[in-house]
């Protein structure tokens, strides 16, 4: 508990302390000496009033409108801007509550749209209004018809089961079992005895101090984030919640996920934990959300991964055995196409795990022996496909396939595929890609088929 | 898989490859020479300070330049593209070969660029950009009228088959 409180408050405290002018010692003493307490207090009060007034004006002059196709936000006092985003282009809707806003029950709604600085922001609403707005946006974007006669009355929120909830034990253990910790311990185990042998033990221990403090801070922050992390299934995609003092809750509609990677560091294997990361076109500014975007589930159990993946990639709804084969299998199980035996010259160990599976709407790329990983790319989201072959691969008649997706932390690729098979996969992905895209209706995920194409 | 197949570059059984202009070899050669001159200049400066190192740099520079000049025609011959019904397929590379298929509907923009030497020879290069940073492809060495024609065709087809992200 103390660790995360410390981790969150530290930045704020440091900023607070260092922002004070330090000319001539304590500024309060200086003011007292010149008998300026009264004027100074007035100035501070004036600035505060003007600030609050400006904020209030800008808040009063912001408004928004949602219709069937688009959401429009107007804001600004001197410089009026009107921003309109088409509903089928919305990649996600986030409700965030920064700490101070949360104290007064206010929330910020942000709709992410692909493109640099293209998000539609609305700040600040009351918590209830923010939830209602998000529900409306998602309902209209889904193409689901509002029931006639209810006059757009809000339906009960349709939330499903929690897909990922991280227990405190797992949150802490997963961070302690990370590669960073191992490297740190190894370095400490080698460097400190080494230096002691050279007669510089205390110096080594002292020099190690800052590294340790930094590592503990980072670990503390990660644990803190994991502690309040949750993924919940709804009819309109998944909702990812995170944060302790400042919270955010992001709704990701179906079909907005361009690639998923699940991986298992070696130390997590006994516990059966996995990290799930995704690539998305929308991007939300801000430090916390950058972390959020990196992993959709920082540490999930195998069962949670199996429950979560079908919500991220609808094509995997019936595919639990496939996923299990992809996560832990080797060789040919569940129709995976393995790497040929001769590929062991290039990857002596990992070739056993290397393989792919092409389903009707997704391609699964499996690899990694010590650090197992599985990348899933919905075919309708592939932008282009590449096949690569270097000199060694040429000799062994293998090739590497790369489905290109929007940029992010996941880089889908799979080497060591038998060349004719790789060429066939390339042809298939290029061909299925065209049909999967034209029949893809996930931009209006809940509409009846005949409306979806409209 | 026969040895013969192993020797050829990747083509995924696609036929009807369009070659780029042979004049591209001249552009490549100009590029190689410019870089070689730069290397030689560095070598010459080093010669003043340390003759041995200077000659090593110049020697390596000449060897690399000769190799690149020898393979330049083959490199240009390895470049090919096909405009298929639904996508454009591009390939290039001898030692490291690469084959990319970009569906027309996925193209976000098409650039036509001309470098100084290419412009003298009436050549242009076509660059395609999709929403994926990794898929960007550049077809060099197209005669200017061909480049304009392909660009218009790509834009037309992209318009017809436009899809979301």
PDB file of C-alpha atoms in Angstrom, chain A residues 14-304:
ATOM      1  CA  UNK A  14       8.699  16.985  -6.129  1.00  0.00           C
ATOM      2  CA  UNK A  15       7.000  19.251  -8.651  1.00  0.00           C
ATOM      3  CA  UNK A  16       5.415  21.241  -5.864  1.00  0.00           C
ATOM      4  CA  UNK A  17       8.649  21.757  -4.006  1.00  0.00           C
ATOM      5  CA  UNK A  18      10.807  22.657  -6.983  1.00  0.00           C
ATOM      6  CA  UNK A  19       8.344  25.003  -8.615  1.00  0.00           C
ATOM      7  CA  UNK A  20       8.710  27.431  -5.703  1.00  0.00           C
ATOM      8  CA  UNK A  21      11.224  30.154  -6.436  1.00  0.00           C
ATOM      9  CA  UNK A  22      14.212  29.483  -4.250  1.00  0.00           C
ATOM     10  CA  UNK A  23      15.820  32.921  -4.589  1.00  0.00           C
ATOM     11  CA  UNK A  24      16.870  34.254  -1.187  1.00  0.00           C
ATOM     12  CA  UNK A  25      15.779  31.312   0.911  1.00  0.00           C
ATOM     13  CA  UNK A  26      12.213  30.686   1.913  1.00  0.00           C
ATOM     14  CA  UNK A  27       9.885  32.973  -0.098  1.00  0.00           C
ATOM     15  CA  UNK A  28       7.412  33.297   2.766  1.00  0.00           C
ATOM     16  CA  UNK A  29      10.188  34.670   4.996  1.00  0.00           C
ATOM     17  CA  UNK A  30      11.172  37.104   2.265  1.00  0.00           C
ATOM     18  CA  UNK A  31       7.616  38.377   1.966  1.00  0.00           C
ATOM     19  CA  UNK A  32       7.308  38.733   5.707  1.00  0.00           C
ATOM     20  CA  UNK A  33      10.513  40.717   5.870  1.00  0.00           C
ATOM     21  CA  UNK A  34       9.210  43.207   3.325  1.00  0.00           C
ATOM     22  CA  UNK A  35       5.756  43.250   4.873  1.00  0.00           C
ATOM     23  CA  UNK A  36       4.152  42.140   1.612  1.00  0.00           C
ATOM     24  CA  UNK A  37       1.956  39.351   2.919  1.00  0.00           C
ATOM     25  CA  UNK A  38      -1.245  41.281   2.225  1.00  0.00           C
ATOM     26  CA  UNK A  39      -0.543  42.260  -1.415  1.00  0.00           C
ATOM     27  CA  UNK A  40       0.895  38.821  -2.147  1.00  0.00           C
ATOM     28  CA  UNK A  41      -2.229  37.121  -0.852  1.00  0.00           C
ATOM     29  CA  UNK A  42      -4.370  39.454  -2.974  1.00  0.00           C
ATOM     30  CA  UNK A  43      -2.345  38.646  -6.100  1.00  0.00           C
ATOM     31  CA  UNK A  44      -2.638  34.926  -5.485  1.00  0.00           C
ATOM     32  CA  UNK A  45      -6.372  35.271  -4.899  1.00  0.00           C
ATOM     33  CA  UNK A  46      -6.771  37.372  -8.044  1.00  0.00           C
ATOM     34  CA  UNK A  47      -4.922  34.870 -10.208  1.00  0.00           C
ATOM     35  CA  UNK A  48      -7.018  32.077  -8.769  1.00  0.00           C
ATOM     36  CA  UNK A  49     -10.275  33.917  -9.455  1.00  0.00           C
ATOM     37  CA  UNK A  50      -9.264  34.783 -13.028  1.00  0.00           C
ATOM     38  CA  UNK A  51      -8.142  31.176 -13.614  1.00  0.00           C
ATOM     39  CA  UNK A  52     -11.338  29.719 -12.278  1.00  0.00           C
ATOM     40  CA  UNK A  53     -13.365  32.297 -14.205  1.00  0.00           C
ATOM     41  CA  UNK A  54     -11.615  31.487 -17.492  1.00  0.00           C
ATOM     42  CA  UNK A  55     -12.046  27.788 -16.888  1.00  0.00           C
ATOM     43  CA  UNK A  56     -15.712  28.329 -16.090  1.00  0.00           C
ATOM     44  CA  UNK A  57     -16.245  30.352 -19.280  1.00  0.00           C
ATOM     45  CA  UNK A  58     -14.486  27.778 -21.426  1.00  0.00           C
ATOM     46  CA  UNK A  59     -16.508  25.061 -19.752  1.00  0.00           C
ATOM     47  CA  UNK A  60     -19.786  26.925 -20.252  1.00  0.00           C
ATOM     48  CA  UNK A  61     -19.066  27.536 -23.918  1.00  0.00           C
ATOM     49  CA  UNK A  62     -18.265  23.901 -24.740  1.00  0.00           C
ATOM     50  CA  UNK A  63     -21.088  21.797 -26.017  1.00  0.00           C
ATOM     51  CA  UNK A  64     -21.581  18.611 -27.947  1.00  0.00           C
ATOM     52  CA  UNK A  65     -24.111  16.955 -30.182  1.00  0.00           C
ATOM     53  CA  UNK A  66     -24.491  13.339 -31.227  1.00  0.00           C
ATOM     54  CA  UNK A  67     -26.524  12.253 -34.196  1.00  0.00           C
ATOM     55  CA  UNK A  68     -26.817   9.034 -36.143  1.00  0.00           C
ATOM     56  CA  UNK A  69     -23.515   9.384 -37.939  1.00  0.00           C
ATOM     57  CA  UNK A  70     -21.265  11.721 -36.059  1.00  0.00           C
ATOM     58  CA  UNK A  71     -20.406  13.394 -32.803  1.00  0.00           C
ATOM     59  CA  UNK A  72     -19.612  17.113 -32.801  1.00  0.00           C
ATOM     60  CA  UNK A  73     -17.883  19.075 -30.071  1.00  0.00           C
ATOM     61  CA  UNK A  74     -17.666  22.868 -30.005  1.00  0.00           C
ATOM     62  CA  UNK A  75     -15.242  24.592 -27.674  1.00  0.00           C
ATOM     63  CA  UNK A  76     -13.056  27.625 -27.195  1.00  0.00           C
ATOM     64  CA  UNK A  77     -13.758  31.244 -26.294  1.00  0.00           C
ATOM     65  CA  UNK A  78     -11.614  33.420 -28.543  1.00  0.00           C
ATOM     66  CA  UNK A  79     -10.764  30.675 -30.959  1.00  0.00           C
ATOM     67  CA  UNK A  80     -13.899  28.634 -31.543  1.00  0.00           C
ATOM     68  CA  UNK A  81     -13.287  25.153 -32.842  1.00  0.00           C
ATOM     69  CA  UNK A  82     -15.846  22.652 -33.949  1.00  0.00           C
ATOM     70  CA  UNK A  83     -14.697  19.086 -34.309  1.00  0.00           C
ATOM     71  CA  UNK A  84     -16.809  16.381 -35.889  1.00  0.00           C
ATOM     72  CA  UNK A  85     -15.924  12.714 -35.814  1.00  0.00           C
ATOM     73  CA  UNK A  86     -17.776  10.044 -37.734  1.00  0.00           C
ATOM     74  CA  UNK A  87     -19.099   7.392 -35.392  1.00  0.00           C
ATOM     75  CA  UNK A  88     -17.842   4.457 -37.449  1.00  0.00           C
ATOM     76  CA  UNK A  89     -14.326   5.901 -37.197  1.00  0.00           C
ATOM     77  CA  UNK A  90     -14.274   5.968 -33.412  1.00  0.00           C
ATOM     78  CA  UNK A  91     -11.645   3.584 -32.113  1.00  0.00           C
ATOM     79  CA  UNK A  92     -12.537   3.787 -28.451  1.00  0.00           C
ATOM     80  CA  UNK A  93     -14.175   5.952 -25.813  1.00  0.00           C
ATOM     81  CA  UNK A  94     -12.350   6.712 -22.586  1.00  0.00           C
ATOM     82  CA  UNK A  95     -13.739   8.226 -19.442  1.00  0.00           C
ATOM     83  CA  UNK A  96     -10.942   9.499 -17.279  1.00  0.00           C
ATOM     84  CA  UNK A  97     -11.130  11.085 -13.882  1.00  0.00           C
ATOM     85  CA  UNK A  98      -7.982  12.957 -12.927  1.00  0.00           C
ATOM     86  CA  UNK A  99      -7.501  13.045  -9.176  1.00  0.00           C
ATOM     87  CA  UNK A 100      -8.772  16.579  -8.525  1.00  0.00           C
ATOM     88  CA  UNK A 101     -11.662  16.269 -10.932  1.00  0.00           C
ATOM     89  CA  UNK A 102     -12.586  13.028  -9.245  1.00  0.00           C
ATOM     90  CA  UNK A 103     -12.840  14.790  -5.886  1.00  0.00           C
ATOM     91  CA  UNK A 104     -15.702  16.900  -7.254  1.00  0.00           C
ATOM     92  CA  UNK A 105     -17.189  14.031  -9.248  1.00  0.00           C
ATOM     93  CA  UNK A 106     -16.210  15.341 -12.698  1.00  0.00           C
ATOM     94  CA  UNK A 107     -14.997  13.272 -15.612  1.00  0.00           C
ATOM     95  CA  UNK A 108     -13.467  13.766 -19.019  1.00  0.00           C
ATOM     96  CA  UNK A 109     -14.697  11.910 -22.070  1.00  0.00           C
ATOM     97  CA  UNK A 110     -12.298  11.283 -24.909  1.00  0.00           C
ATOM     98  CA  UNK A 111     -13.158   9.616 -28.189  1.00  0.00           C
ATOM     99  CA  UNK A 112     -10.098   8.309 -29.974  1.00  0.00           C
ATOM    100  CA  UNK A 113      -9.959   8.567 -33.705  1.00  0.00           C
ATOM    101  CA  UNK A 114      -7.058   7.343 -35.815  1.00  0.00           C
ATOM    102  CA  UNK A 115      -4.684  10.131 -36.746  1.00  0.00           C
ATOM    103  CA  UNK A 116      -2.298  12.457 -35.002  1.00  0.00           C
ATOM    104  CA  UNK A 117      -3.986  14.647 -32.382  1.00  0.00           C
ATOM    105  CA  UNK A 118      -7.373  13.715 -33.766  1.00  0.00           C
ATOM    106  CA  UNK A 119      -9.136  12.810 -30.536  1.00  0.00           C
ATOM    107  CA  UNK A 120     -12.422  14.387 -29.630  1.00  0.00           C
ATOM    108  CA  UNK A 121     -12.282  15.559 -26.029  1.00  0.00           C
ATOM    109  CA  UNK A 122     -15.030  16.718 -23.820  1.00  0.00           C
ATOM    110  CA  UNK A 123     -14.146  18.062 -20.415  1.00  0.00           C
ATOM    111  CA  UNK A 124     -15.642  18.100 -17.834  1.00  0.00           C
ATOM    112  CA  UNK A 125     -18.935  16.339 -17.298  1.00  0.00           C
ATOM    113  CA  UNK A 126     -20.479  14.894 -14.195  1.00  0.00           C
ATOM    114  CA  UNK A 127     -19.674  11.224 -13.796  1.00  0.00           C
ATOM    115  CA  UNK A 128     -23.209  10.084 -14.612  1.00  0.00           C
ATOM    116  CA  UNK A 129     -23.477  12.273 -17.709  1.00  0.00           C
ATOM    117  CA  UNK A 130     -20.138  10.965 -18.956  1.00  0.00           C
ATOM    118  CA  UNK A 131     -21.296   7.363 -18.644  1.00  0.00           C
ATOM    119  CA  UNK A 132     -24.553   8.212 -20.386  1.00  0.00           C
ATOM    120  CA  UNK A 133     -22.747   9.990 -23.213  1.00  0.00           C
ATOM    121  CA  UNK A 134     -20.455   7.031 -23.750  1.00  0.00           C
ATOM    122  CA  UNK A 135     -23.374   4.642 -23.799  1.00  0.00           C
ATOM    123  CA  UNK A 136     -25.137   6.771 -26.398  1.00  0.00           C
ATOM    124  CA  UNK A 137     -22.073   7.094 -28.588  1.00  0.00           C
ATOM    125  CA  UNK A 138     -21.437   3.359 -28.486  1.00  0.00           C
ATOM    126  CA  UNK A 139     -25.082   2.529 -29.078  1.00  0.00           C
ATOM    127  CA  UNK A 140     -25.305   4.801 -32.096  1.00  0.00           C
ATOM    128  CA  UNK A 141     -21.953   3.642 -33.403  1.00  0.00           C
ATOM    129  CA  UNK A 142     -22.997   0.017 -33.088  1.00  0.00           C
ATOM    130  CA  UNK A 143     -25.882   0.630 -35.490  1.00  0.00           C
ATOM    131  CA  UNK A 144     -28.344  -0.849 -33.017  1.00  0.00           C
ATOM    132  CA  UNK A 145     -31.689   0.831 -33.412  1.00  0.00           C
ATOM    133  CA  UNK A 146     -33.010   2.660 -30.370  1.00  0.00           C
ATOM    134  CA  UNK A 147     -36.355   1.182 -29.411  1.00  0.00           C
ATOM    135  CA  UNK A 148     -39.201   3.227 -30.850  1.00  0.00           C
ATOM    136  CA  UNK A 149     -41.236   5.061 -28.267  1.00  0.00           C
ATOM    137  CA  UNK A 150     -38.670   5.121 -25.515  1.00  0.00           C
ATOM    138  CA  UNK A 151     -37.493   8.417 -26.929  1.00  0.00           C
ATOM    139  CA  UNK A 152     -33.869   7.477 -26.629  1.00  0.00           C
ATOM    140  CA  UNK A 153     -34.208   6.634 -22.956  1.00  0.00           C
ATOM    141  CA  UNK A 154     -31.105   5.005 -21.631  1.00  0.00           C
ATOM    142  CA  UNK A 155     -31.239   1.254 -21.526  1.00  0.00           C
ATOM    143  CA  UNK A 156     -29.744  -0.596 -18.616  1.00  0.00           C
ATOM    144  CA  UNK A 157     -26.008  -0.919 -19.078  1.00  0.00           C
ATOM    145  CA  UNK A 158     -25.193  -4.314 -20.496  1.00  0.00           C
ATOM    146  CA  UNK A 159     -22.042  -5.359 -18.782  1.00  0.00           C
ATOM    147  CA  UNK A 160     -20.864  -8.908 -18.763  1.00  0.00           C
ATOM    148  CA  UNK A 161     -18.470 -10.759 -16.528  1.00  0.00           C
ATOM    149  CA  UNK A 162     -15.097  -9.433 -15.494  1.00  0.00           C
ATOM    150  CA  UNK A 163     -12.610 -11.028 -17.871  1.00  0.00           C
ATOM    151  CA  UNK A 164      -9.413 -10.089 -16.102  1.00  0.00           C
ATOM    152  CA  UNK A 165      -9.088  -9.143 -12.463  1.00  0.00           C
ATOM    153  CA  UNK A 166      -5.646  -9.082 -10.987  1.00  0.00           C
ATOM    154  CA  UNK A 167      -5.312 -10.267  -7.407  1.00  0.00           C
ATOM    155  CA  UNK A 168      -2.822  -8.345  -5.255  1.00  0.00           C
ATOM    156  CA  UNK A 169      -0.580 -11.414  -4.968  1.00  0.00           C
ATOM    157  CA  UNK A 170      -0.399 -11.779  -8.736  1.00  0.00           C
ATOM    158  CA  UNK A 171       0.147  -8.060  -9.237  1.00  0.00           C
ATOM    159  CA  UNK A 172       3.172  -8.123  -6.955  1.00  0.00           C
ATOM    160  CA  UNK A 173       4.603 -11.493  -7.960  1.00  0.00           C
ATOM    161  CA  UNK A 174       4.332 -10.775 -11.691  1.00  0.00           C
ATOM    162  CA  UNK A 175       6.462  -7.666 -11.314  1.00  0.00           C
ATOM    163  CA  UNK A 176       8.978  -9.357  -9.017  1.00  0.00           C
ATOM    164  CA  UNK A 177       9.344 -12.222 -11.484  1.00  0.00           C
ATOM    165  CA  UNK A 178      10.095  -9.930 -14.425  1.00  0.00           C
ATOM    166  CA  UNK A 179      13.303 -10.064 -16.412  1.00  0.00           C
ATOM    167  CA  UNK A 180      14.367  -6.701 -14.988  1.00  0.00           C
ATOM    168  CA  UNK A 181      14.445  -8.147 -11.493  1.00  0.00           C
ATOM    169  CA  UNK A 182      16.462 -11.137 -12.625  1.00  0.00           C
ATOM    170  CA  UNK A 183      19.034  -8.950 -14.380  1.00  0.00           C
ATOM    171  CA  UNK A 184      19.251  -6.747 -11.313  1.00  0.00           C
ATOM    172  CA  UNK A 185      19.786  -9.671  -8.960  1.00  0.00           C
ATOM    173  CA  UNK A 186      22.384 -11.218 -11.279  1.00  0.00           C
ATOM    174  CA  UNK A 187      24.269  -7.936 -11.560  1.00  0.00           C
ATOM    175  CA  UNK A 188      24.164  -7.520  -7.791  1.00  0.00           C
ATOM    176  CA  UNK A 189      25.312 -11.098  -7.281  1.00  0.00           C
ATOM    177  CA  UNK A 190      28.258 -10.626  -9.624  1.00  0.00           C
ATOM    178  CA  UNK A 191      29.263  -7.015  -9.119  1.00  0.00           C
ATOM    179  CA  UNK A 192      29.155  -6.740  -5.327  1.00  0.00           C
ATOM    180  CA  UNK A 193      31.230  -9.852  -4.504  1.00  0.00           C
ATOM    181  CA  UNK A 194      33.575  -8.925  -7.357  1.00  0.00           C
ATOM    182  CA  UNK A 195      34.121  -5.460  -6.012  1.00  0.00           C
ATOM    183  CA  UNK A 196      34.477  -6.788  -2.474  1.00  0.00           C
ATOM    184  CA  UNK A 197      37.204  -9.111  -3.678  1.00  0.00           C
ATOM    185  CA  UNK A 198      38.955  -6.059  -5.103  1.00  0.00           C
ATOM    186  CA  UNK A 199      38.580  -4.354  -1.739  1.00  0.00           C
ATOM    187  CA  UNK A 200      35.868  -1.897  -2.751  1.00  0.00           C
ATOM    188  CA  UNK A 201      32.813  -3.593  -1.282  1.00  0.00           C
ATOM    189  CA  UNK A 202      31.159  -0.639   0.458  1.00  0.00           C
ATOM    190  CA  UNK A 203      31.658   1.604  -2.595  1.00  0.00           C
ATOM    191  CA  UNK A 204      29.997  -0.971  -4.820  1.00  0.00           C
ATOM    192  CA  UNK A 205      27.078  -1.352  -2.461  1.00  0.00           C
ATOM    193  CA  UNK A 206      26.623   2.422  -2.332  1.00  0.00           C
ATOM    194  CA  UNK A 207      26.833   2.821  -6.101  1.00  0.00           C
ATOM    195  CA  UNK A 208      24.193   0.171  -6.435  1.00  0.00           C
ATOM    196  CA  UNK A 209      21.824   2.197  -4.252  1.00  0.00           C
ATOM    197  CA  UNK A 210      20.386   4.586  -6.875  1.00  0.00           C
ATOM    198  CA  UNK A 211      19.796   1.705  -9.309  1.00  0.00           C
ATOM    199  CA  UNK A 212      17.927  -0.153  -6.610  1.00  0.00           C
ATOM    200  CA  UNK A 213      15.824   2.858  -5.693  1.00  0.00           C
ATOM    201  CA  UNK A 214      14.909   3.430  -9.343  1.00  0.00           C
ATOM    202  CA  UNK A 215      14.026  -0.233  -9.777  1.00  0.00           C
ATOM    203  CA  UNK A 216      11.868  -0.243  -6.664  1.00  0.00           C
ATOM    204  CA  UNK A 217      10.048   2.913  -7.797  1.00  0.00           C
ATOM    205  CA  UNK A 218       9.323   1.462 -11.217  1.00  0.00           C
ATOM    206  CA  UNK A 219       8.222  -1.839  -9.716  1.00  0.00           C
ATOM    207  CA  UNK A 220       6.023   0.006  -7.224  1.00  0.00           C
ATOM    208  CA  UNK A 221       4.328   1.965  -9.967  1.00  0.00           C
ATOM    209  CA  UNK A 222       3.732  -1.149 -12.024  1.00  0.00           C
ATOM    210  CA  UNK A 223       2.299  -3.025  -9.070  1.00  0.00           C
ATOM    211  CA  UNK A 224       0.076  -0.061  -8.327  1.00  0.00           C
ATOM    212  CA  UNK A 225      -1.229  -0.033 -11.857  1.00  0.00           C
ATOM    213  CA  UNK A 226      -1.842  -3.759 -11.885  1.00  0.00           C
ATOM    214  CA  UNK A 227      -3.709  -3.610  -8.587  1.00  0.00           C
ATOM    215  CA  UNK A 228      -6.586  -1.627  -9.986  1.00  0.00           C
ATOM    216  CA  UNK A 229      -6.596  -3.104 -13.441  1.00  0.00           C
ATOM    217  CA  UNK A 230      -9.682  -4.762 -14.815  1.00  0.00           C
ATOM    218  CA  UNK A 231     -11.126  -5.826 -18.130  1.00  0.00           C
ATOM    219  CA  UNK A 232     -14.885  -6.263 -18.387  1.00  0.00           C
ATOM    220  CA  UNK A 233     -16.862  -7.630 -21.325  1.00  0.00           C
ATOM    221  CA  UNK A 234     -19.870  -5.693 -22.590  1.00  0.00           C
ATOM    222  CA  UNK A 235     -22.077  -5.928 -25.655  1.00  0.00           C
ATOM    223  CA  UNK A 236     -20.084  -3.082 -27.136  1.00  0.00           C
ATOM    224  CA  UNK A 237     -16.608  -4.521 -26.745  1.00  0.00           C
ATOM    225  CA  UNK A 238     -14.363  -4.612 -23.723  1.00  0.00           C
ATOM    226  CA  UNK A 239     -13.833  -1.998 -21.033  1.00  0.00           C
ATOM    227  CA  UNK A 240     -10.422  -1.565 -19.541  1.00  0.00           C
ATOM    228  CA  UNK A 241     -10.210   0.165 -16.202  1.00  0.00           C
ATOM    229  CA  UNK A 242      -7.040   1.296 -14.481  1.00  0.00           C
ATOM    230  CA  UNK A 243      -5.652   3.804 -12.039  1.00  0.00           C
ATOM    231  CA  UNK A 244      -5.829   4.438  -8.331  1.00  0.00           C
ATOM    232  CA  UNK A 245      -5.999   8.164  -7.644  1.00  0.00           C
ATOM    233  CA  UNK A 246      -6.641   9.229 -11.217  1.00  0.00           C
ATOM    234  CA  UNK A 247      -8.742   6.587 -12.898  1.00  0.00           C
ATOM    235  CA  UNK A 248      -9.532   5.895 -16.492  1.00  0.00           C
ATOM    236  CA  UNK A 249     -11.928   3.520 -18.109  1.00  0.00           C
ATOM    237  CA  UNK A 250     -11.659   2.818 -21.783  1.00  0.00           C
ATOM    238  CA  UNK A 251     -14.274   1.153 -23.968  1.00  0.00           C
ATOM    239  CA  UNK A 252     -12.908  -0.569 -27.053  1.00  0.00           C
ATOM    240  CA  UNK A 253     -15.621  -1.576 -29.542  1.00  0.00           C
ATOM    241  CA  UNK A 254     -15.223  -4.816 -31.541  1.00  0.00           C
ATOM    242  CA  UNK A 255     -13.153  -4.712 -34.703  1.00  0.00           C
ATOM    243  CA  UNK A 256     -10.894  -1.919 -33.417  1.00  0.00           C
ATOM    244  CA  UNK A 257      -8.079  -4.274 -32.526  1.00  0.00           C
ATOM    245  CA  UNK A 258      -5.579  -4.774 -35.307  1.00  0.00           C
ATOM    246  CA  UNK A 259      -3.269  -7.315 -33.714  1.00  0.00           C
ATOM    247  CA  UNK A 260      -3.008  -9.157 -30.408  1.00  0.00           C
ATOM    248  CA  UNK A 261       0.129 -10.644 -28.937  1.00  0.00           C
ATOM    249  CA  UNK A 262       0.169 -12.869 -25.889  1.00  0.00           C
ATOM    250  CA  UNK A 263       3.520 -13.749 -24.436  1.00  0.00           C
ATOM    251  CA  UNK A 264       4.878 -15.551 -21.450  1.00  0.00           C
ATOM    252  CA  UNK A 265       8.247 -14.669 -19.927  1.00  0.00           C
ATOM    253  CA  UNK A 266      10.041 -17.815 -18.764  1.00  0.00           C
ATOM    254  CA  UNK A 267       9.598 -16.996 -15.077  1.00  0.00           C
ATOM    255  CA  UNK A 268       5.851 -16.693 -15.475  1.00  0.00           C
ATOM    256  CA  UNK A 269       5.518 -20.174 -16.898  1.00  0.00           C
ATOM    257  CA  UNK A 270       5.109 -22.095 -13.602  1.00  0.00           C
ATOM    258  CA  UNK A 271       2.299 -19.729 -12.625  1.00  0.00           C
ATOM    259  CA  UNK A 272       0.733 -19.831 -16.097  1.00  0.00           C
ATOM    260  CA  UNK A 273       0.611 -16.070 -16.541  1.00  0.00           C
ATOM    261  CA  UNK A 274       0.555 -14.168 -19.815  1.00  0.00           C
ATOM    262  CA  UNK A 275       0.868 -10.587 -20.957  1.00  0.00           C
ATOM    263  CA  UNK A 276      -1.617  -9.472 -23.593  1.00  0.00           C
ATOM    264  CA  UNK A 277      -0.745  -6.495 -25.829  1.00  0.00           C
ATOM    265  CA  UNK A 278      -2.676  -5.038 -28.741  1.00  0.00           C
ATOM    266  CA  UNK A 279      -2.228  -2.654 -31.656  1.00  0.00           C
ATOM    267  CA  UNK A 280      -4.958  -0.096 -32.170  1.00  0.00           C
ATOM    268  CA  UNK A 281      -5.388   2.793 -34.545  1.00  0.00           C
ATOM    269  CA  UNK A 282      -6.649   5.224 -31.923  1.00  0.00           C
ATOM    270  CA  UNK A 283      -4.249   6.720 -29.488  1.00  0.00           C
ATOM    271  CA  UNK A 284      -4.871   8.659 -26.334  1.00  0.00           C
ATOM    272  CA  UNK A 285      -2.383  11.204 -25.075  1.00  0.00           C
ATOM    273  CA  UNK A 286      -1.131  11.181 -21.524  1.00  0.00           C
ATOM    274  CA  UNK A 287       1.330   9.116 -19.568  1.00  0.00           C
ATOM    275  CA  UNK A 288      -1.068   6.752 -17.901  1.00  0.00           C
ATOM    276  CA  UNK A 289      -2.851   5.870 -21.090  1.00  0.00           C
ATOM    277  CA  UNK A 290       0.372   5.199 -22.918  1.00  0.00           C
ATOM    278  CA  UNK A 291       0.968   2.463 -20.366  1.00  0.00           C
ATOM    279  CA  UNK A 292      -2.575   1.298 -20.729  1.00  0.00           C
ATOM    280  CA  UNK A 293      -2.235   1.004 -24.447  1.00  0.00           C
ATOM    281  CA  UNK A 294       0.919  -1.048 -24.214  1.00  0.00           C
ATOM    282  CA  UNK A 295      -0.753  -4.010 -22.578  1.00  0.00           C
ATOM    283  CA  UNK A 296      -4.432  -4.684 -22.556  1.00  0.00           C
ATOM    284  CA  UNK A 297      -3.819  -7.101 -19.698  1.00  0.00           C
ATOM    285  CA  UNK A 298      -0.432  -6.795 -17.953  1.00  0.00           C
ATOM    286  CA  UNK A 299      -0.736 -10.199 -16.303  1.00  0.00           C
ATOM    287  CA  UNK A 300      -3.549 -12.658 -16.897  1.00  0.00           C
ATOM    288  CA  UNK A 301      -3.955 -16.340 -16.150  1.00  0.00           C
ATOM    289  CA  UNK A 302      -4.360 -18.854 -18.956  1.00  0.00           C
ATOM    290  CA  UNK A 303      -8.087 -19.129 -18.243  1.00  0.00           C
ATOM    291  CA  UNK A 304      -8.473 -15.349 -18.362  1.00  0.00           C
TER     292      UNK A 304
END
